C-alpha cells in the first residue's frame, strides 16, 4: 500500500514578495531583533533612566534652598552657561523641574540619539555588511522588512524610555516635578530619538559600511547640538529652531508644557523615514548609493603591516573622536573664565572643588571637567580595543590568521592604535580645553597645564585597553563588559565628587589614581604603576587569545 504525499508549497521568490508585500516578515524580524538586543537595550534604557533620576535627586540636595536655585539661575544666565544648558526662558522660574529640563534635555538628547542611531545601523547596514541580510531576503521577506523592523525596535525602545522617565520622575514626589511635565519630559526624549533613528535610516542607504553610516548619522546629532548651543547663547535663538534638540527644549517641560514642538520632531522623523524607504529601492543589497572609489592597483607598504592595516580600519573613528573631543574641550574651556562666578553660590560644588584643591576655582573646575573629557576618550579606546572581536565574529580574522600573520601581531596592531589613538585624542582634548581656557581667563600658562593634565590620564586609558583585551582573550562572549570601566569612571569620578561617594569607590577605577592636574601636584608613581598594570593586562589577554579557538558567527 502506498501513501500519497504532497510536496510542500515552495516559498515565494524575492521578486514576488517585493511586488506583493514589501513588508512581509517584518514581525518576525522585530521579534528576532528584540531577542538579539535583550541585554543591550535594557542596559541603555536603565542607564539613561537611572542617570536622570540620580540627577533629579541630586538637585534636591544641591539646591534645597530657593536662594540656591536663584543663585544657580543667575550663574547660568550668560552665553557660556546657556550654550551648555538650554534656553533662557527656563531661568524665569528655576524650580527643580525647570532645572532638570534646562540642564538635562540637551545632554540626554545626544545620548538618546546615539542609542537610536546604533539600533538602526545594527539591524540594517550591519546585517547587509555581514551578508546575513541577503540570506534572510532570499526567503519570504519583503525588501522593506529589515528597515521597518529596525525602525519599529527604535520606536519601542524610545517609547519604553519615555514611559519609564515619565513615571519615574513623577514618582519622586519632588516639588515642581509633576505628572504632566514628566510625561512631556519623557516623550520629548522619544521624539528626538525617533528623529535621529530616521536620520540613520537615510544614512544607511548612502554607504555600504556600518561605521560610515553611523558616523554620518552621529555627525548630524553633533550638528544639531551645536546649532542648539549657538542659538541658545545668542540674542534671539533663531539657530535653535533649526535643530530638533532645540525643538524639544522649547516644549518647556515643567514650565509651559507645550506639546506642539514634538509634532515638528514627528514630522521630520516621518519625512526622513519615508526618504530612507524610497532610497532603499535605488540600490542593491549590500551596496550604498554613494559609489565606491576605485582603490590603488597595489596596496601601500603601510597596509601590508598589521599596524598600518589596523590604522586604516580605525582612521575614520579616530578622526571623528579627535575632532569631537577638541570641540568639546573648547566648549568647556570657553566657560573656564566664568567658572568662579557660576559656582561661587553652590555649596556642594564648592565643597567638591575644595576637596580637589588647587590655587583657584578655575584650576579645580578644570580638574573636574578633565574627568568628563577622559571618559569620552575611554569610549574611543573601548571601541578600538574591541574591534578585533568584531573582526573575529564577522569572519574576517580567520583568513588573515590563516597566513603567516601571528595572532599576537594581528591583535597587537589594533591595540597599538587603541592605545596610541587614545593618547592622541587626549592630546586634542587638552589642546581645545587649553586654547579656549587660556583665552577665556587671559592666562596663557593654562595651555601647557591643561595639555599636561589631559596626557596624565593616558596610562589609565591603557589600563582600560588592557581590561578589554583580557576579556577578549579569555572571555570573548563577555567582551562588552569592558564598557563598565568608562561608565564607572564617570559615575564615581565625576558625579561621585559632587555626591560625596566614599573614597574607596574611586580607588576601584584606574582613573581614580591619576593626579588631579592642574589643581594637584604631579606624582609620577601612580602613572608608572598604571602603565605596568596595563602592560600586564595586555600580556595576559594576548596569552588567552593564543590559547582559544576563533569564534565566527
Phi, psi and omega in degrees: 000130181250147180251127179284136178240150180249126180293141178297149181293132181290142179294152179294151178285167180298320180296319179296319181295315182297322181285326183274312182211102183289349180254011181302134178087003183297316181299319178296318179293327176297313180297321180294317179295318178295325177294319180292326184259025184295339177256317185300310184293314177301325178295314177303308186295316181293323178296315179294321179294309183294324177299319179292315181295320178296320179294316179299318178295323180295328178298321181294337177272315184288326186234050184292332181265137178305328179293326177297320180291323177295321178295320178296321179297318179295322180292333180276345187277068177203162183306316182293314180296319180291325178295327181276346185238278184183195186298153182292335185302330178299333186285348182297324178220088192272070173275185182297320181293310180295326177296318179297312180296319183296316188268340188249333187300312182295317180295314181292329179299323178295316181292319178294322175298318177299313178301315184292319179298316182293327176298313184293311183293326181294322186259006176234282186295321178296323178294323178287320183295326179275352179090356181290325181297322181294322178295316182294318183284353173282352177259200183279074180224130181286161186290336180263002188295318182297313180293320179296320179294317180297315178295324178295319178295320177298319178298313181298317181296316181290323177292320177298317177298317181299314182292319179296319177296316183298308183286327178294314180291318179297329180282352179290334180068028181273148178298130179087355178247091184259178184292317182298313178294324180293321177298315179294319179300314181294313183286341170297321175298317180297319182297313181289328176296320179292326177299311184285334172295318179292324175299317177296329177297334176277315185294331179291345177275341189275328185233156181270004187238138182298315183294323177295317179295316178297317181298316179295318180293319179291331174296323176296319176301315180297317179297320179298320179292318180296317178299318178298314181295317180295320180292317182291331179277349179274184184282316186252351177069022183298317183298331181296334179284356174267001185239132175297332175294320176297323178299313182296318180296329180276008166282344174051061174301142180069000178243289179253340181052058179266122181271338189296330176299334178292334177294328175297318178297315181295321179296317178294321179297316179296318181296315180292320179296318177298321177296322178297316178296318181294318181292331182295338179279353184257012181217164177273160175297132180089348181253168176240162178292327179282120184294144178288138177284144177291132179276176177290150181298331178229150180287150176289163180299327182295324182289347179274359178251150179301320181292315180295320179293318178295320179297322178295321180291326184267356191303311183297315181294321179296316179296317181298313180292323179298313179294318181296317180289327175298313179293321179296317176298320179295323179296315178293321179297329182293338179258003183297323179293335180263004187300318183296316179292324182290328191249357188294334183260006181255104190298317184293321178294320178298320178296320178296318179294324178295323178293327176291321181088193179118165183288333182204175181295323182299315180293318180294317179295321178298322178296322178291317180294328181301330177297318180296313180299321181291323179297320177296320175297326178294329175299318177299312186293327177293316178299318181290320181291334179269000178300321176302327178295317179292325176294323180292311183290334178279354178085007182273342180283325186300312179295330177292316182284349175285348178270200180280002181285126180280159179296319182297319180291323180294308178293323181300324177299315179294320181292323178297320178292321179296313183286315178293318179295322176298321177294322179294315181292328173297317178300316180293321176298316178296323178295312179299315179298316183290316181297310181291322179295319178296322179291321183284332181261342184077013181249101182294338180292345178292333183301302178295327180296316183285327175296316177296321179297322179292314182293337179297338180275358182302314179300326177293324175295322179295323176296322177299317175299319180299319178298318180296319183286330174295315178296319179296320184284320186255325184229067189302326181286347176255019184301327182295345177296346177299338179293344179298327185297305179293325180296314179297321179299321180290313184297314185275318185286329182255298181294327181297330178293323181281318183272001175060055173293156177300148183298328182296333179294321179292330181290343179283348180259139176299332180287340180286350181259001181276134176303136185277067176290150000272005182286323183262168176279153180289135177225113186280341185299308180297328179292321177294318179294320177297322179295320178293320177297318179299315179299318179296319179294319178297315178299317180296318179295319178295323178297320178293321181294325178293338186262352183248165178278156174289146176245123177234145181262000000 
